[in-house]
Coordinates of N, CA and C in Angstrom, one line a residue:
M1 N 16.5 -11.3 5.4 CA 15.2 -11.3 7.0 C 15.7 -11.9 7.5
G2 N 15.7 -11.6 8.8 CA 16.4 -12.4 10.2 C 15.3 -13.2 11.0
K3 N 15.4 -14.0 11.9 CA 14.6 -15.0 12.6 C 13.8 -14.2 13.2
K4 N 12.2 -13.8 14.3 CA 11.9 -13.5 14.6 C 11.2 -14.7 15.6
I5 N 10.9 -13.7 16.8 CA 10.1 -14.0 17.9 C 9.1 -13.4 18.6
F6 N 8.1 -14.1 18.6 CA 7.0 -13.1 19.4 C 6.9 -13.6 21.0
L7 N 7.8 -12.4 21.5 CA 7.6 -12.6 22.9 C 5.9 -11.9 24.0
A8 N 5.5 -12.7 24.7 CA 4.3 -12.9 25.3 C 4.6 -12.8 26.6
A9 N 3.2 -12.0 27.0 CA 3.4 -12.2 28.6 C 1.9 -11.0 29.7
P10 N 1.9 -11.3 30.7 CA 0.7 -10.8 30.8 C 1.4 -8.9 31.2
F11 N 0.2 -8.0 30.6 CA 0.5 -6.3 30.9 C -0.2 -5.9 31.5
K12 N -1.3 -5.7 31.4 CA -2.2 -4.5 31.7 C -2.6 -4.9 33.0
S13 N -2.7 -6.3 33.4 CA -3.0 -6.7 35.0 C -1.5 -6.6 36.2
L14 N -0.1 -6.1 34.8 CA 0.9 -5.7 35.9 C 1.3 -3.9 35.5
V15 N 0.1 -3.3 35.5 CA 0.3 -2.1 35.5 C 0.1 -1.6 36.5
D16 N 0.5 -0.5 37.6 CA 0.4 0.0 37.9 C -0.3 1.2 37.7
K17 N -1.4 1.3 38.9 CA -2.9 1.6 38.8 C -2.8 3.5 38.2
E18 N -1.8 3.7 39.6 CA -1.8 4.9 39.2 C -0.3 5.6 38.0
T19 N 1.0 4.9 37.7 CA 1.5 5.3 36.9 C 1.9 4.6 35.4
S20 N 0.2 4.1 35.7 CA 0.6 3.7 33.8 C 1.8 2.4 33.8
I21 N 2.5 2.0 34.3 CA 4.2 1.9 33.8 C 4.2 0.2 34.5
L22 N 4.5 -1.0 33.8 CA 4.4 -2.0 34.1 C 5.6 -2.2 35.5
E23 N 5.2 -3.2 35.9 CA 5.9 -3.5 37.1 C 7.3 -4.2 36.9
T24 N 8.1 -3.4 38.4 CA 9.6 -3.3 37.7 C 10.1 -4.8 37.1
N25 N 9.5 -6.1 38.7 CA 10.0 -7.2 38.2 C 10.2 -8.2 36.7
M26 N 8.6 -8.1 36.4 CA 8.0 -8.3 34.9 C 9.1 -7.3 33.5
K27 N 9.0 -6.2 34.1 CA 9.8 -5.1 32.8 C 11.3 -5.5 33.2
K28 N 11.9 -5.9 34.0 CA 13.1 -6.2 34.0 C 13.4 -7.9 33.1
R29 N 12.6 -8.9 33.2 CA 12.8 -10.2 33.2 C 12.4 -10.2 32.1
L30 N 11.5 -9.1 31.1 CA 10.9 -8.7 29.3 C 12.7 -8.2 28.9
I31 N 13.2 -7.3 29.6 CA 13.7 -6.6 29.3 C 15.4 -7.7 29.1
D32 N 15.1 -8.7 30.1 CA 16.6 -9.4 29.6 C 16.7 -10.6 28.8
L33 N 15.5 -10.7 28.6 CA 14.7 -12.1 27.7 C 15.1 -11.1 26.4
I34 N 14.8 -10.1 26.1 CA 14.9 -9.2 25.0 C 16.5 -9.4 24.7
N35 N 16.7 -8.5 25.4 CA 18.6 -8.4 25.3 C 19.3 -9.8 24.6
Y36 N 18.9 -11.1 25.4 CA 19.4 -12.1 25.3 C 19.0 -12.9 23.6
L37 N 17.5 -12.7 23.5 CA 17.2 -13.1 21.9 C 17.6 -12.2 21.1
E38 N 17.5 -11.1 21.2 CA 18.5 -10.0 20.6 C 19.6 -10.3 19.9
D39 N 20.3 -10.5 21.1 CA 22.0 -11.3 21.2 C 22.3 -12.5 20.6
L40 N 21.6 -13.2 20.5 CA 21.7 -14.5 19.5 C 21.1 -14.1 18.1
G41 N 20.6 -13.1 18.1 CA 19.9 -12.5 16.4 C 19.3 -12.4 15.9
Y42 N 18.2 -12.4 16.8 CA 16.9 -12.2 16.6 C 16.1 -11.2 16.4
E43 N 15.0 -10.9 16.0 CA 14.5 -9.8 15.5 C 12.9 -9.8 16.6
V44 N 12.8 -8.9 17.9 CA 12.0 -9.2 19.2 C 10.6 -8.9 19.1
H45 N 9.5 -9.6 18.8 CA 8.5 -8.6 19.1 C 7.8 -8.4 20.2
N46 N 7.8 -7.7 21.3 CA 7.0 -7.8 22.7 C 6.2 -6.4 22.5
A47 N 5.0 -6.9 23.2 CA 4.4 -5.4 22.6 C 4.4 -4.7 23.8
H48 N 5.5 -5.0 25.0 CA 5.4 -3.9 25.9 C 6.2 -3.4 25.5
K49 N 7.4 -3.6 25.0 CA 8.5 -2.7 24.5 C 7.9 -1.9 23.5
R50 N 6.8 -2.1 22.6 CA 6.5 -1.5 21.7 C 5.4 -0.3 22.1
E51 N 5.3 -0.5 23.1 CA 3.9 0.5 24.1 C 5.0 1.3 25.1
L52 N 6.0 1.7 25.3 CA 6.9 1.8 26.2 C 6.4 1.7 27.6
W53 N 6.2 0.0 27.8 CA 6.2 -0.3 28.8 C 4.6 0.0 29.8
G54 N 3.8 0.8 29.1 CA 2.8 1.0 29.6 C 2.6 2.1 29.2
K55 N 3.8 3.4 28.9 CA 3.7 4.7 28.7 C 2.7 5.5 27.5
E56 N 2.9 4.3 26.1 CA 1.8 4.5 25.3 C 1.2 3.5 24.6
F57 N 0.0 3.1 25.8 CA -1.1 1.8 25.4 C -1.9 2.4 24.0
M58 N -1.5 1.1 22.8 CA -2.4 1.7 22.0 C -4.1 0.9 22.0
T59 N -4.4 1.3 21.4 CA -5.9 1.0 21.3 C -6.0 -0.4 20.6
P60 N -7.1 -1.3 21.7 CA -7.8 -2.5 21.4 C -7.9 -2.8 20.0
E61 N -8.2 -2.0 18.8 CA -8.0 -2.0 17.2 C -6.7 -1.9 16.9
Q62 N -5.6 -1.1 17.0 CA -4.3 -0.8 16.8 C -3.7 -2.4 17.4
C63 N -3.6 -2.8 18.9 CA -2.4 -4.1 19.0 C -2.9 -5.2 18.3
T64 N -4.5 -5.1 18.3 CA -5.1 -6.7 18.0 C -4.4 -6.8 16.9
K65 N -4.2 -6.1 16.2 CA -4.3 -6.6 14.4 C -2.6 -6.7 14.3
I66 N -2.1 -5.8 15.4 CA -0.7 -5.7 14.9 C 0.4 -7.3 15.9
D67 N -0.2 -7.5 16.7 CA 0.2 -9.0 17.4 C -0.5 -10.7 16.6
Y68 N -1.5 -10.1 15.8 CA -2.0 -11.2 15.8 C -1.2 -11.0 13.8
D69 N -0.7 -10.4 13.9 CA -0.1 -10.0 12.4 C 1.5 -10.4 12.5
E70 N 2.3 -9.8 13.6 CA 3.1 -10.1 14.2 C 3.3 -11.9 14.3
I71 N 2.4 -12.1 15.4 CA 2.2 -13.9 15.7 C 2.1 -14.8 14.4
E72 N 1.5 -14.5 13.3 CA 1.7 -15.5 11.9 C 3.4 -15.1 11.5
S73 N 3.8 -14.0 11.6 CA 4.8 -13.8 10.9 C 6.1 -14.6 11.9
C74 N 6.3 -15.1 12.9 CA 6.9 -14.7 14.0 C 7.5 -16.6 13.5
D75 N 8.8 -16.6 13.6 CA 9.3 -18.5 13.0 C 9.4 -19.1 15.1
I76 N 9.1 -18.2 16.0 CA 9.3 -19.3 17.6 C 8.3 -17.9 18.2
F77 N 7.9 -18.3 19.1 CA 6.8 -18.6 19.8 C 6.6 -18.6 21.0
I78 N 7.3 -17.6 22.3 CA 7.5 -17.4 23.2 C 6.5 -17.3 24.5
A79 N 6.2 -17.4 25.8 CA 5.4 -16.9 26.1 C 5.0 -17.1 27.5
F80 N 4.5 -15.3 28.9 CA 4.6 -16.7 29.7 C 3.5 -16.2 30.2
P81 N 2.3 -17.6 30.7 CA 1.4 -17.2 30.3 C 0.4 -16.6 31.8
G82 N 1.2 -16.4 32.5 CA 0.5 -15.5 33.5 C -0.2 -16.2 34.5
L83 N 0.2 -16.4 35.8 CA -0.6 -16.8 37.1 C -1.4 -15.5 38.2
P84 N -2.2 -15.0 38.3 CA -3.6 -16.2 37.3 C -3.5 -15.5 35.8
A85 N -3.8 -16.4 35.5 CA -4.2 -16.2 33.8 C -4.1 -15.1 32.8
S86 N -3.5 -14.6 31.9 CA -3.6 -13.9 31.1 C -4.4 -13.8 30.1
P87 N -6.2 -13.5 30.0 CA -7.0 -13.2 29.1 C -6.4 -13.1 27.5
G88 N -5.0 -12.0 27.4 CA -4.8 -11.7 26.2 C -3.8 -12.3 25.9
T89 N -2.9 -12.6 26.7 CA -1.9 -13.9 26.4 C -2.8 -15.4 25.3
H90 N -3.6 -15.9 26.4 CA -3.8 -17.3 26.0 C -4.7 -17.0 24.5
I91 N -4.4 -15.9 24.5 CA -5.6 -15.2 23.3 C -4.7 -15.4 22.2
E92 N -2.9 -15.0 22.5 CA -2.2 -15.0 21.5 C -1.8 -16.3 21.8
I93 N -1.5 -17.4 22.6 CA -1.8 -18.4 22.5 C -2.3 -19.1 21.4
G94 N -3.5 -19.1 21.2 CA -4.4 -19.6 20.6 C -4.0 -19.6 19.4
W95 N -3.8 -18.6 19.1 CA -3.2 -17.9 17.3 C -1.8 -18.6 17.2
A96 N -0.5 -18.4 18.4 CA 0.5 -19.1 17.9 C -0.1 -20.8 17.3
S97 N -0.8 -21.4 18.1 CA -1.2 -22.8 18.2 C -2.1 -22.5 16.8
A98 N -2.9 -22.0 16.2 CA -3.5 -21.9 14.9 C -2.4 -21.5 13.9
F99 N -1.2 -20.7 13.7 CA -0.3 -20.7 12.9 C 0.5 -21.9 13.3
N100 N 0.3 -22.6 13.5 CA 1.0 -23.8 13.8 C 2.7 -23.5 14.1
K101 N 2.6 -23.1 15.0 CA 4.3 -21.8 15.8 C 5.2 -23.3 16.4
K102 N 6.1 -23.1 16.6 CA 7.1 -23.9 17.2 C 6.5 -22.9 18.6
M103 N 6.4 -23.4 19.8 CA 6.6 -22.3 20.9 C 6.8 -23.5 22.3
I104 N 7.1 -21.8 23.4 CA 8.1 -22.7 24.5 C 6.9 -21.3 25.5
L105 N 6.6 -22.5 26.4 CA 5.6 -21.8 27.5 C 6.6 -21.8 28.2
L106 N 6.7 -20.5 29.4 CA 7.4 -20.7 30.4 C 6.6 -20.8 31.3
L107 N 6.4 -21.4 32.5 CA 5.5 -22.4 33.8 C 6.5 -21.6 35.0
F108 N 5.6 -21.0 35.9 CA 6.1 -20.7 37.2 C 5.6 -21.9 38.0
E109 N 6.3 -22.7 38.5 CA 6.6 -23.6 39.6 C 5.6 -25.3 39.3
D110 N 5.1 -25.1 38.6 CA 4.3 -26.0 38.6 C 3.1 -26.3 37.7
L111 N 3.1 -27.4 36.2 CA 2.3 -27.0 35.2 C 0.9 -27.3 35.8
E112 N 0.4 -28.1 37.0 CA -0.3 -27.7 37.3 C -1.6 -26.8 37.6
N113 N -0.7 -26.3 37.5 CA -1.6 -24.3 38.0 C -1.9 -23.6 36.8
Y114 N -2.0 -24.3 35.5 CA -2.6 -23.4 34.0 C -3.6 -24.3 34.0
A115 N -3.9 -23.6 33.0 CA -5.4 -24.1 32.4 C -5.3 -25.2 31.4
Y116 N -6.6 -26.5 32.0 CA -6.6 -27.6 31.1 C -6.1 -27.3 29.3
L117 N -6.1 -26.6 28.5 CA -6.0 -26.2 27.3 C -4.7 -26.0 27.2
V118 N -4.0 -25.2 27.9 CA -2.8 -25.0 28.6 C -1.9 -26.3 28.4
R119 N -2.2 -26.8 29.8 CA -1.6 -28.2 29.6 C -0.9 -29.5 29.0
G120 N -2.6 -28.9 28.2 CA -2.9 -30.0 26.8 C -2.1 -30.0 25.5
L121 N -1.8 -28.7 25.3 CA -1.8 -28.0 23.8 C -0.6 -28.3 23.2
H122 N 0.2 -29.5 23.8 CA 1.6 -30.2 23.8 C 0.5 -31.7 22.4
T123 N -0.5 -31.8 22.8 CA -1.2 -33.1 22.0 C -1.9 -31.9 20.5
V124 N -1.8 -31.4 20.0 CA -2.3 -30.5 19.7 C -1.4 -29.1 18.5
S125 N 0.0 -29.2 19.2 CA 0.9 -28.3 18.8 C 2.0 -28.2 18.8
D126 N 3.0 -27.5 18.5 CA 4.7 -27.9 18.2 C 5.2 -26.7 19.8
V127 N 4.6 -27.6 21.2 CA 5.2 -26.9 22.4 C 5.7 -27.3 23.0
N128 N 7.2 -26.0 23.6 CA 8.0 -27.0 25.0 C 7.2 -26.0 26.2
Y129 N 7.0 -27.1 27.1 CA 6.9 -25.8 28.4 C 8.3 -26.1 29.1
I130 N 8.6 -25.0 29.7 CA 9.5 -25.1 31.0 C 8.8 -24.8 32.0
V131 N 9.0 -25.3 32.8 CA 8.5 -24.8 34.5 C 9.8 -24.5 35.0
Y132 N 9.6 -23.2 35.8 CA 10.8 -22.7 36.7 C 10.4 -22.5 38.1
S133 N 11.2 -22.3 38.8 CA 10.7 -22.1 40.3 C 11.5 -20.3 41.0
E134 N 12.8 -20.0 40.0 CA 12.9 -19.2 40.0 C 13.2 -18.1 39.0
E135 N 13.4 -16.5 39.3 CA 13.7 -15.8 38.3 C 14.8 -16.3 38.1
D136 N 14.0 -15.9 36.6 CA 15.9 -16.6 35.3 C 15.8 -17.9 35.3
S137 N 15.7 -18.7 36.2 CA 16.3 -19.8 36.5 C 15.6 -20.6 35.1
Y138 N 14.6 -20.1 33.6 CA 14.4 -20.7 33.0 C 15.7 -20.8 31.8
M139 N 16.4 -19.7 32.1 CA 17.5 -19.8 30.9 C 18.4 -20.7 30.7
D140 N 18.9 -21.3 31.1 CA 19.8 -22.4 30.5 C 18.9 -23.4 29.9
R141 N 17.7 -23.7 30.7 CA 16.8 -24.8 29.4 C 16.2 -24.0 28.3
L142 N 15.8 -22.8 28.2 CA 15.5 -21.9 27.4 C 16.7 -21.2 25.9
D143 N 17.8 -21.4 26.5 CA 18.8 -21.9 25.4 C 19.0 -22.6 24.8
A144 N 19.1 -23.9 25.9 CA 18.7 -25.5 25.1 C 17.7 -25.3 23.9
L145 N 17.0 -25.6 24.6 CA 15.5 -25.2 23.2 C 15.6 -24.6 21.9
I146 N 16.3 -23.3 22.6 CA 16.4 -22.5 21.2 C 17.2 -23.4 20.1
K147 N 18.6 -23.7 20.9 CA 19.3 -24.3 20.1 C 18.9 -25.4 19.2
E148 N 18.3 -26.5 19.6 CA 17.7 -27.1 19.0 C 16.2 -27.6 18.0
I149 N 15.5 -26.0 18.3 CA 14.8 -25.4 17.2 C 15.4 -25.0 15.7
E150 N 17.0 -24.6 16.6 CA 17.7 -24.2 15.2 C 18.5 -25.5 14.5
N151 N 19.1 -26.0 14.9 CA 19.6 -27.6 14.3 C 18.3 -28.3 14.1
N152 N 17.2 -28.1 14.5 CA 16.3 -29.5 13.8 C 15.9 -28.6 12.3
E153 N 16.3 -27.7 12.8 CA 15.5 -26.5 10.9 C 16.8 -26.9 10.1
V154 N 17.8 -26.7 10.4 CA 19.3 -26.7 9.9 C 19.3 -28.1 9.0
Q155 N 19.0 -29.4 9.9 CA 18.7 -30.6 9.3 C 17.5 -31.2 8.4
S156 N 16.4 -30.2 8.4 CA 15.2 -30.6 7.9 C 15.2 -29.6 6.6
L157 N 16.7 -28.8 6.6 CA 16.2 -28.3 4.9 C 17.0 -29.1 3.5

């Protein structure tokens, strides 16, 4: 079985109220990231894609259990915590921390913009922060971190 990545990001707050579809910028960002990670050989679980970008929202009872199970079984957890903070994404970050997952948090502009418990998460969990200022400027650092995680896993075998 291949390695798995859970990709989390704000969802409901970025959906157009009339069309129920995820805003174009976030959809493009997630599609680009999913394609990149799949090209590296990862199986990527992302609720936005699973729920067809808002066309087929699951019930809370359905999506909560699936996301919890997918985070528990993933190898790497990657998230955009959201500005303003996404409650759902923050719950997922908490689950990933509780499951001792390797985490990469993609933070826009400044770590100081985020909740204290996100900023201090590295003291209790295996988390790397990538602070970026422009769309997609995080890709080089993300690529380096994923390769570093892969190399550390090979050396620990």
